[in-house]
CSV table of C-alpha atoms in Angstrom, one decimal:
chain,number,residue,atom,x,y,z
A,2,MET,CA,-0.4,0.5,0.2
A,3,GLY,CA,1.4,3.6,-1.0
A,4,LEU,CA,2.2,6.2,1.7
A,5,ASP,CA,-0.4,8.7,0.7
A,6,ASN,CA,-2.7,5.7,0.4
A,7,LYS,CA,-3.5,6.4,4.0
A,8,PHE,CA,-4.2,10.0,3.2
A,9,GLU,CA,-7.0,8.6,0.9
A,10,MET,CA,-7.7,5.8,3.5
A,11,TYR,CA,-8.6,8.6,6.5
A,12,ILE,CA,-10.5,11.1,4.1
A,13,ARG,CA,-12.9,7.4,3.0
A,14,ASP,CA,-12.9,7.2,6.9
A,15,LEU,CA,-14.0,10.6,7.6
A,16,CYS,CA,-16.4,11.4,5.4
A,17,LYS,CA,-18.0,8.6,6.2
A,18,ARG,CA,-19.3,9.9,9.1
A,19,ILE,CA,-20.7,13.5,7.4
A,20,ARG,CA,-24.1,12.4,6.9
A,21,ASN,CA,-24.3,16.2,3.6
A,22,LYS,CA,-22.2,14.4,0.8
A,23,ASP,CA,-23.2,17.7,-1.2
A,24,VAL,CA,-19.5,19.0,0.9
A,25,HIS,CA,-18.7,15.5,1.0
A,26,ALA,CA,-15.9,17.1,-2.2
A,27,HIS,CA,-15.3,19.7,-0.9
A,28,ILE,CA,-14.4,18.4,2.5
A,29,LYS,CA,-12.2,16.7,0.5
A,30,LEU,CA,-10.3,18.6,-1.4
A,31,GLU,CA,-9.5,20.9,2.3
A,32,ILE,CA,-8.9,17.5,4.3
A,33,ASN,CA,-6.7,16.3,1.3
A,34,ASP,CA,-4.7,19.7,1.4
A,35,HIS,CA,-4.5,20.5,4.3
A,36,LEU,CA,-2.8,17.1,5.2
A,37,HIS,CA,-0.3,17.2,2.5
A,38,THR,CA,0.8,21.0,4.0
A,39,LEU,CA,1.6,19.0,7.6
A,40,LYS,CA,3.5,16.7,5.9
A,41,GLU,CA,5.8,19.3,4.1
A,42,GLU,CA,6.0,20.7,7.3
A,43,ALA,CA,7.1,18.2,8.9
A,44,MET,CA,9.5,16.1,6.0
A,45,ASN,CA,11.0,20.2,6.6
A,46,THR,CA,12.2,19.2,9.7
A,47,GLY,CA,14.0,15.7,9.1
A,48,LEU,CA,11.7,13.0,9.2
A,49,SER,CA,11.2,10.2,7.0
A,50,GLU,CA,8.7,10.4,4.2
A,51,GLU,CA,6.5,8.0,6.6
A,52,GLU,CA,7.3,9.8,9.7
A,53,ALA,CA,6.4,12.6,8.5
A,54,ILE,CA,2.8,11.2,7.4
A,55,ASP,CA,2.0,9.9,10.3
A,56,GLN,CA,3.0,13.2,12.2
A,57,ALA,CA,0.3,14.6,10.2
A,58,LEU,CA,-2.6,12.5,10.4
A,59,ALA,CA,-1.9,11.7,14.5
A,60,ARG,CA,-2.4,15.8,14.0
A,61,MET,CA,-5.4,16.5,12.6
A,62,GLY,CA,-7.2,13.4,15.2
A,63,ASP,CA,-9.1,10.8,15.1
A,64,ALA,CA,-10.9,10.5,11.9
A,65,ALA,CA,-14.0,9.1,14.5
A,66,VAL,CA,-14.0,12.5,16.2
A,67,LEU,CA,-13.4,15.4,14.0
A,68,GLY,CA,-16.1,13.0,11.1
A,69,LYS,CA,-18.6,13.7,13.7
A,70,GLN,CA,-17.8,17.7,14.3
A,71,LEU,CA,-18.4,18.2,10.4
A,72,ASN,CA,-21.1,16.9,10.5
A,73,LYS,CA,-22.6,18.6,13.2
A,74,THR,CA,-20.9,21.5,11.4
A,75,HIS,CA,-22.1,20.4,8.3
A,76,LYS,CA,-25.7,19.8,8.8
A,77,ALA,CA,-27.5,20.4,6.0
A,78,SER,CA,-31.0,22.9,7.4
A,79,MET,CA,-34.1,23.0,5.5
A,80,ASP,CA,-35.7,26.1,4.9
A,81,VAL,CA,-38.8,25.8,7.7
A,82,LYS,CA,-39.6,29.0,7.5
A,83,MET,CA,-40.3,29.0,3.4
A,84,LEU,CA,-41.7,24.9,4.0
A,85,LEU,CA,-44.2,25.9,6.8
A,86,PRO,CA,-46.6,28.7,4.6
A,87,VAL,CA,-46.3,25.5,1.5
A,88,LEU,CA,-47.6,23.2,4.4
A,89,THR,CA,-50.3,25.7,6.0
A,90,ALA,CA,-51.1,27.1,2.3
A,91,SER,CA,-52.1,23.6,1.5
A,92,LEU,CA,-54.5,22.4,4.2
A,93,PHE,CA,-55.9,25.9,4.0
A,94,GLY,CA,-56.5,24.1,0.3
A,95,LEU,CA,-57.6,21.0,1.0
A,96,MET,CA,-59.7,22.5,4.1
A,97,MET,CA,-61.7,24.6,0.5
A,98,MET,CA,-61.9,21.6,-1.2
A,99,TYR,CA,-63.4,19.6,1.5
A,100,TYR,CA,-66.3,22.3,2.7
A,101,LEU,CA,-66.7,22.2,-1.5
A,102,GLN,CA,-67.3,18.5,-1.9
A,103,PHE,CA,-69.2,17.9,1.8
A,104,HIS,CA,-70.8,20.6,2.9
A,105,SER,CA,-71.6,23.4,-0.4
A,106,VAL,CA,-74.6,23.3,-2.4
A,107,PHE,CA,-72.7,22.4,-5.8
A,108,THR,CA,-73.6,19.7,-6.9
A,109,GLU,CA,-71.7,18.8,-9.6
A,110,LEU,CA,-68.5,19.3,-7.5
A,111,GLN,CA,-69.4,16.5,-5.1
A,112,GLU,CA,-69.8,14.6,-8.6
A,113,LEU,CA,-66.3,15.4,-9.6
A,114,LYS,CA,-65.2,14.6,-5.8
A,115,VAL,CA,-62.9,17.2,-5.3
A,116,PHE,CA,-61.7,17.0,-2.4
A,117,ASN,CA,-60.7,13.3,-2.4
A,118,LYS,CA,-58.8,14.1,-5.6
A,119,SER,CA,-57.4,17.1,-3.4
A,120,LEU,CA,-55.9,15.1,-0.6
A,121,SER,CA,-54.5,12.6,-3.4
A,122,PHE,CA,-52.6,15.7,-5.5
A,123,TYR,CA,-51.5,17.1,-2.7
A,124,SER,CA,-50.4,13.9,-0.8
A,125,LEU,CA,-48.5,13.2,-3.5
A,126,GLY,CA,-46.8,17.2,-4.1
A,127,VAL,CA,-45.7,16.5,-0.5
A,128,VAL,CA,-42.9,13.2,-0.8
A,129,LEU,CA,-41.9,15.1,-4.2
A,130,MET,CA,-41.1,18.5,-2.5
A,131,LEU,CA,-39.2,16.1,-0.1
A,132,SER,CA,-37.9,13.9,-2.3
A,133,LEU,CA,-36.5,17.0,-4.6
A,134,PHE,CA,-35.4,18.7,-1.1
A,135,MET,CA,-32.9,15.8,-0.8
A,136,PHE,CA,-31.9,15.8,-4.8
A,137,ASP,CA,-28.9,17.9,-5.9
A,138,TYR,CA,-31.0,20.3,-7.8
A,139,ARG,CA,-27.2,20.7,-9.6
A,140,ARG,CA,-27.5,17.5,-11.8
A,141,LEU,CA,-30.0,19.4,-13.9
A,142,LEU,CA,-27.8,21.6,-14.9
A,143,LYS,CA,-27.1,19.3,-17.7
A,144,TYR,CA,-29.9,18.7,-19.0
A,145,SER,CA,-31.5,22.0,-19.9
A,146,LYS,CA,-32.0,21.9,-23.4
A,147,HIS,CA,-32.9,18.9,-23.0
A,148,PHE,CA,-36.0,20.7,-20.7
A,149,PHE,CA,-36.3,23.3,-23.4
A,150,GLY,CA,-36.3,20.7,-26.5
A,151,ALA,CA,-39.8,19.1,-24.8
A,152,THR,CA,-41.7,22.2,-23.7
A,153,ILE,CA,-40.7,23.2,-27.0
A,154,LEU,CA,-42.4,20.4,-28.5
A,155,ILE,CA,-45.1,19.7,-26.4
A,156,LEU,CA,-46.4,23.5,-26.6
A,157,LEU,CA,-46.4,22.4,-30.4
A,158,LEU,CA,-48.5,19.3,-30.1
A,159,THR,CA,-51.2,21.2,-27.4
A,160,VAL,CA,-51.0,24.1,-30.4
A,161,LEU,CA,-52.2,21.3,-33.1
A,162,ILE,CA,-54.0,17.8,-31.1
A,163,GLY,CA,-55.1,20.1,-28.2
A,164,VAL,CA,-59.0,19.5,-26.8
A,165,ARG,CA,-59.9,22.9,-26.6
A,166,VAL,CA,-61.8,24.5,-23.0
A,167,ASP,CA,-62.9,27.3,-22.9
A,168,ASP,CA,-61.1,28.5,-24.8
A,169,VAL,CA,-58.3,26.7,-23.8
A,170,PRO,CA,-55.8,23.1,-25.3
A,171,TYR,CA,-56.0,21.1,-23.1
A,172,LEU,CA,-53.0,17.9,-24.3
A,173,ASN,CA,-55.2,14.6,-23.8
A,174,VAL,CA,-52.3,12.0,-22.5
A,175,GLY,CA,-54.6,8.9,-22.7
A,176,PHE,CA,-54.5,8.7,-18.2
A,177,ALA,CA,-55.8,12.2,-18.0
A,178,THR,CA,-56.2,16.2,-20.2
A,179,ILE,CA,-52.8,17.8,-19.3
A,180,ASN,CA,-53.1,21.9,-19.5
A,181,TYR,CA,-49.7,21.7,-20.5
A,182,THR,CA,-49.9,26.5,-21.0
A,183,GLU,CA,-50.6,26.4,-16.7
A,184,ILE,CA,-47.1,24.3,-16.6
A,185,THR,CA,-44.9,25.8,-18.6
A,186,PRO,CA,-43.8,28.4,-16.8
A,187,PHE,CA,-41.9,26.3,-14.4
A,188,LEU,CA,-41.1,24.6,-17.0
A,189,LEU,CA,-39.7,27.4,-18.7
A,190,VAL,CA,-38.4,28.7,-15.6
A,191,ILE,CA,-36.0,25.5,-14.9
A,192,ALA,CA,-34.3,25.3,-18.4
A,193,PHE,CA,-33.7,29.1,-18.9
A,194,ALA,CA,-32.0,28.8,-15.6
A,195,GLY,CA,-29.3,25.8,-16.7
A,196,MET,CA,-28.8,27.6,-20.3
A,197,PHE,CA,-28.4,31.4,-19.1
A,198,HIS,CA,-26.8,31.3,-16.1
A,199,SER,CA,-23.5,32.2,-17.5
A,200,TRP,CA,-24.6,33.5,-20.4
A,201,ASP,CA,-22.2,36.2,-22.6
A,202,TRP,CA,-24.4,38.7,-22.9
A,203,LYS,CA,-22.2,41.5,-23.1
A,204,ASP,CA,-21.6,39.4,-27.1
A,205,ASN,CA,-24.3,41.4,-29.4
A,206,ARG,CA,-25.1,37.8,-31.6
A,207,LYS,CA,-25.5,35.6,-28.7
A,208,SER,CA,-27.7,38.4,-26.6
A,209,TRP,CA,-29.4,38.5,-30.0
A,210,PHE,CA,-29.9,34.9,-29.7
A,211,GLY,CA,-30.4,34.2,-25.9
A,212,ILE,CA,-33.8,36.7,-26.9
A,213,GLY,CA,-35.1,35.1,-29.1
A,214,ILE,CA,-34.9,31.7,-28.1
A,215,MET,CA,-36.9,33.5,-24.7
A,216,LEU,CA,-39.5,34.8,-27.5
A,217,ILE,CA,-40.0,30.8,-29.2
A,218,PRO,CA,-42.0,29.3,-26.3
A,219,ILE,CA,-44.1,33.2,-25.6
A,220,LEU,CA,-45.4,33.1,-29.6
A,221,LEU,CA,-45.9,29.9,-29.7
A,222,MET,CA,-47.9,29.9,-26.0
A,223,ALA,CA,-49.9,33.4,-27.1
A,224,THR,CA,-51.4,31.4,-30.1
A,225,THR,CA,-52.9,28.7,-27.4
A,226,GLY,CA,-55.0,31.7,-25.8
A,227,ALA,CA,-53.3,30.9,-23.0
A,228,PHE,CA,-52.9,34.8,-21.9
A,229,ALA,CA,-52.3,35.1,-18.5
A,230,ALA,CA,-49.7,31.8,-18.5
A,231,THR,CA,-47.6,33.9,-21.2
A,232,ILE,CA,-47.7,36.9,-19.5
A,233,ILE,CA,-46.4,34.7,-16.3
A,234,SER,CA,-43.4,33.4,-18.5
A,235,ILE,CA,-42.8,37.0,-19.9
A,236,ILE,CA,-42.3,38.1,-16.1
A,237,ALA,CA,-40.0,35.3,-15.6
A,238,CYS,CA,-37.8,35.9,-17.8
A,239,THR,CA,-37.3,39.1,-18.2
A,240,ALA,CA,-36.0,38.3,-14.4
A,241,ILE,CA,-34.6,35.8,-16.1
A,242,MET,CA,-32.6,37.8,-18.4
A,243,HIS,CA,-32.4,40.5,-15.5
A,244,THR,CA,-30.2,38.5,-13.4
A,245,SER,CA,-28.1,36.9,-16.1
A,246,ARG,CA,-27.2,40.4,-16.4
A,247,SER,CA,-28.5,41.3,-19.7
A,248,SER,CA,-28.1,46.0,-19.7
A,249,LEU,CA,-31.1,46.8,-19.7
A,250,LYS,CA,-31.8,48.3,-23.3
A,251,GLN,CA,-31.7,43.8,-23.9
A,252,THR,CA,-34.5,43.3,-21.3
A,253,ILE,CA,-36.2,46.2,-22.1
A,254,THR,CA,-36.6,44.5,-25.6
A,255,PHE,CA,-37.3,41.2,-25.1
A,256,ALA,CA,-40.4,42.5,-22.7
A,257,ALA,CA,-41.4,45.2,-25.3
A,258,VAL,CA,-41.4,42.2,-27.9
A,259,ALA,CA,-43.2,39.0,-26.1
A,260,SER,CA,-45.6,41.2,-24.8
A,261,ILE,CA,-47.2,42.9,-27.8
A,262,TRP,CA,-49.4,40.1,-29.0
A,263,PRO,CA,-50.7,39.6,-25.6
A,264,SER,CA,-51.2,43.5,-24.6
A,265,TRP,CA,-53.3,43.8,-28.0
A,266,ASN,CA,-55.0,40.4,-27.1
A,267,LEU,CA,-55.7,41.4,-23.5
A,268,LEU,CA,-57.4,45.0,-24.9
A,269,SER,CA,-59.5,43.8,-26.7
A,270,LEU,CA,-60.1,40.7,-24.3
A,271,SER,CA,-60.8,43.9,-21.3
A,272,GLN,CA,-63.6,46.1,-23.6
A,273,ARG,CA,-65.9,42.5,-23.9
A,274,TYR,CA,-64.9,42.5,-19.7
A,275,SER,CA,-67.8,43.2,-17.1
A,276,MET,CA,-66.1,44.1,-14.1
A,277,VAL,CA,-68.3,41.8,-11.9
A,278,SER,CA,-67.0,39.4,-9.7
A,279,SER,CA,-67.2,35.3,-9.8
A,280,TYR,CA,-70.8,35.9,-8.8
A,281,THR,CA,-73.3,36.6,-10.6
A,282,ASP,CA,-76.5,37.9,-7.8
A,283,LEU,CA,-73.8,39.4,-5.3
A,284,LYS,CA,-70.3,42.0,-5.2
A,285,ILE,CA,-67.2,41.5,-4.1
A,286,GLY,CA,-68.5,44.6,-1.3
A,287,GLU,CA,-71.5,43.1,0.6
A,288,ALA,CA,-68.8,40.1,1.8
A,289,TYR,CA,-68.7,40.2,6.1
A,290,PHE,CA,-64.8,40.9,7.6
A,291,ILE,CA,-66.2,37.3,9.3
A,292,GLY,CA,-68.9,34.6,8.0
A,293,SER,CA,-70.7,33.8,5.3
A,294,ALA,CA,-72.2,36.6,2.7
A,295,LEU,CA,-74.9,34.2,0.9
A,296,GLN,CA,-78.1,34.6,2.2
A,297,VAL,CA,-79.1,32.7,-1.5
A,298,THR,CA,-78.2,30.6,-4.4
A,299,PRO,CA,-75.8,32.1,-6.2
A,300,SER,CA,-75.5,31.6,-10.2
A,301,PHE,CA,-72.0,30.3,-9.8
A,302,ILE,CA,-69.2,29.5,-12.5
A,303,SER,CA,-67.1,26.5,-12.7
A,304,GLU,CA,-64.4,27.5,-11.9
A,305,VAL,CA,-65.4,28.4,-8.3
A,306,HIS,CA,-62.7,25.6,-7.3
A,307,THR,CA,-59.8,26.6,-9.2
A,308,ASP,CA,-59.9,30.5,-10.4
A,309,PHE,CA,-61.9,31.9,-8.3
A,310,ILE,CA,-61.8,30.1,-4.3
A,311,LEU,CA,-60.1,33.6,-3.2
A,312,ALA,CA,-63.8,34.8,-4.2
A,313,TYR,CA,-65.2,31.8,-2.5
A,314,ILE,CA,-63.3,32.2,0.6
A,315,ILE,CA,-64.6,35.7,0.5
A,316,TYR,CA,-67.8,34.5,0.1
A,317,SER,CA,-68.4,31.4,2.6
A,318,PHE,CA,-65.7,32.6,5.3
A,319,GLY,CA,-65.3,36.4,5.7
A,320,TRP,CA,-62.5,38.8,4.4
A,321,LEU,CA,-60.7,37.5,7.5
A,322,ALA,CA,-60.0,33.8,6.2
A,323,ALA,CA,-59.0,35.6,2.5
A,324,ILE,CA,-56.5,37.9,4.1
A,325,THR,CA,-54.9,35.0,6.2
A,326,ALA,CA,-54.8,32.6,3.0
A,327,LEU,CA,-53.3,35.7,1.2
A,328,VAL,CA,-50.9,36.3,4.4
A,329,LEU,CA,-49.6,33.0,3.6
A,330,VAL,CA,-49.0,33.0,-0.1
A,331,ILE,CA,-47.3,36.1,0.5
A,332,PHE,CA,-45.4,35.5,2.7
A,333,PHE,CA,-43.8,32.7,1.5
A,334,ILE,CA,-42.5,34.3,-2.2
A,335,CYS,CA,-41.4,37.1,0.0
A,336,ARG,CA,-39.0,34.6,1.9
A,337,ILE,CA,-38.0,32.8,-1.4
A,338,SER,CA,-37.2,36.7,-2.8
A,339,ILE,CA,-34.7,36.7,0.5
A,340,THR,CA,-34.0,33.3,-0.8
A,341,ALA,CA,-32.1,34.1,-3.7
A,342,LYS,CA,-30.5,37.3,-2.8
A,343,SER,CA,-28.5,34.6,-0.4
A,344,VAL,CA,-27.7,31.5,-2.9
A,345,ASN,CA,-24.3,31.9,-4.3
A,346,PRO,CA,-24.6,29.1,-7.1
A,347,PRO,CA,-25.0,31.4,-10.2
A,348,TYR,CA,-27.5,28.7,-11.3
A,349,GLY,CA,-29.8,27.9,-8.2
A,350,LYS,CA,-29.6,31.7,-7.6
A,351,LEU,CA,-31.3,31.9,-11.4
A,352,LEU,CA,-33.3,29.3,-10.3
A,353,ILE,CA,-34.7,31.1,-7.5
A,354,THR,CA,-35.2,34.3,-9.2
A,355,GLY,CA,-37.3,32.6,-11.7
A,356,LEU,CA,-39.9,30.7,-9.2
A,357,ALA,CA,-39.9,33.6,-7.4
A,358,ALA,CA,-41.3,35.7,-10.3
A,359,VAL,CA,-43.5,32.9,-11.5
A,360,PHE,CA,-44.8,32.6,-8.1
A,361,SER,CA,-45.2,36.2,-7.7
A,362,ALA,CA,-46.4,37.0,-11.3
A,363,GLN,CA,-49.1,34.2,-11.1
A,364,PHE,CA,-50.2,35.1,-7.2
A,365,ILE,CA,-50.7,39.3,-8.4
A,366,LEU,CA,-53.3,38.2,-11.6
A,367,SER,CA,-55.9,35.9,-10.1
A,368,LEU,CA,-55.6,37.7,-6.9
A,369,LEU,CA,-56.9,40.3,-9.6
A,370,THR,CA,-59.2,38.3,-11.1
A,371,ASN,CA,-61.1,36.8,-8.2
A,372,LEU,CA,-61.8,40.9,-6.8
A,373,GLY,CA,-62.7,41.3,-10.6
A,374,LEU,CA,-60.5,43.4,-11.7
A,375,SER,CA,-58.9,41.4,-14.4
A,376,PRO,CA,-60.5,39.4,-17.6
A,377,LEU,CA,-57.7,37.1,-17.6
A,378,THR,CA,-58.6,33.1,-16.2
A,379,GLY,CA,-56.7,30.3,-15.5
A,380,VAL,CA,-54.4,31.3,-13.4
A,381,PRO,CA,-55.5,29.8,-9.4
A,382,ILE,CA,-54.0,30.1,-6.6
A,383,PRO,CA,-50.6,29.5,-5.3
A,384,PHE,CA,-51.4,26.0,-3.1
A,385,MET,CA,-54.7,26.3,-3.4
A,386,SER,CA,-56.7,25.8,-6.0
A,387,TYR,CA,-57.8,22.4,-7.0
A,388,GLY,CA,-56.2,20.9,-10.2
A,389,GLY,CA,-53.4,17.8,-10.1
A,390,SER,CA,-50.9,19.7,-13.2
A,391,HIS,CA,-50.5,23.0,-11.4
A,392,LEU,CA,-50.2,21.8,-7.9
A,393,LEU,CA,-47.7,19.2,-8.3
A,394,LEU,CA,-45.3,21.9,-10.5
A,395,GLU,CA,-45.6,24.4,-7.4
A,396,MET,CA,-44.6,21.6,-4.2
A,397,ILE,CA,-41.9,20.4,-7.1
A,398,SER,CA,-41.0,23.8,-7.7
A,399,ALA,CA,-40.8,23.7,-4.0
A,400,GLY,CA,-39.0,21.4,-3.6
A,401,LEU,CA,-36.4,22.6,-5.9
A,402,ILE,CA,-36.2,25.6,-3.5
A,403,LEU,CA,-35.6,23.5,-0.2
A,404,SER,CA,-33.0,21.8,-2.4
A,405,VAL,CA,-31.3,25.0,-3.8
A,406,TYR,CA,-31.4,26.2,-0.2
A,407,ARG,CA,-30.1,23.3,1.0
A,408,ARG,CA,-26.6,24.2,-1.3
A,409,ARG,CA,-26.7,28.4,-1.0
A,410,LYS,CA,-23.5,28.3,0.3
A,411,THR,CA,-21.9,24.6,-1.7
A,412,LYS,CA,-19.3,25.9,-5.1
A,413,GLU,CA,-21.1,24.9,-8.7
A,414,THR,CA,-17.3,23.8,-9.5
A,415,VAL,CA,-18.0,20.7,-7.3
A,416,SER,CA,-17.7,17.0,-9.1
A,417,LEU,CA,-21.4,15.4,-9.8
A,418,THR,CA,-19.4,12.1,-9.8
A,419,HIS,CA,-17.9,9.8,-8.5
A,420,GLY,CA,-13.8,9.4,-7.9
A,421,PRO,CA,-12.1,7.7,-8.0
A,422,GLN,CA,-10.5,6.4,-5.5
A,423,SER,CA,-12.9,8.1,-2.7
A,424,ASN,CA,-16.2,8.1,-1.3
A,425,CYS,CA,-16.0,11.8,-0.7
A,426,SER,CA,-17.2,12.9,-4.0
A,427,ILE,CA,-20.8,13.8,-4.6
A,428,SER,CA,-23.4,10.8,-5.6
């Protein structure tokens, strides 16, 4: 056995005691460098190489003791301040589905079994969120272009063969019908965060190419009639461009060009829109601060459990319940915005910034719609509105944010493959 193998065995034994594998590669480099420094110092005093190695190991201390200390120091942290509002908002939404299915007069929703299905969606979503907390988000980086290509392909299929419901195309995949445009903003963030985390916006040719890449899915989405999802995607892409250090001129150029078609259609839609709430018999000001304002059964639109869940909360439980729900979502958005500032790796920073922009835009548009101030539909309240695809994507996004937070101080240059002779590489 070579003399340096003693160092490798020591480091391997040390890493076995550190449960957070994300820091293994970094610790391996630091400990290996420190051991060789101690070895050189010992050899300069006249010791043989073997004696110097033994002295270096002795000065480092017992691997079990040092490993225990490092395990405590590098314990993986979870952002509880972000997790709690997600779980609380989800529980709030689940309670609304329970009330709609078992204690409301809307027979269609009772037959739809919105609570039973929502319970399944939330349960699966929580499992996915916690699993992604353990998952190293940096592994997605090399698949960014694949995400982009798949997103464009499925958007094309949605446009060409999608089944339209309320003038929005849904993609039928056999076992389910998916509102793909609703989840596209999340997928674009995952793709563009990886593609633009080191983009050279100062290169004139590359800057125009980057703007063109971002415009492709925006234009495709605009053709579907899903204007809310298109606007959310524009806002997310603008945030990613700004965070990846594009110039103000480049960012404004993209936002202006991307907004032409949606703005024109939104203006046309607004002229045909009547500023009323989701109830045709009641106005938003007639709701109580606490308690139900429903004295008669209103003519209720079909999106009560999705787009207009906030309006239903206001009418059925009062403004206090609605404000509580809104505060949970606002706190969540503020928390991930703060987290983005503390993230060191550019890819992780772009990922959280993009997702924060998606959640913020989705929340604001949904709030305006529920208050009767916007003609846009198809915008669910994050974590509360009924729906499988958007709930799962929101939970997955929360899981990715937790994963970034866990590794927010980790260098992005760390190897993501097994080292040839050490357990310390991230696996």
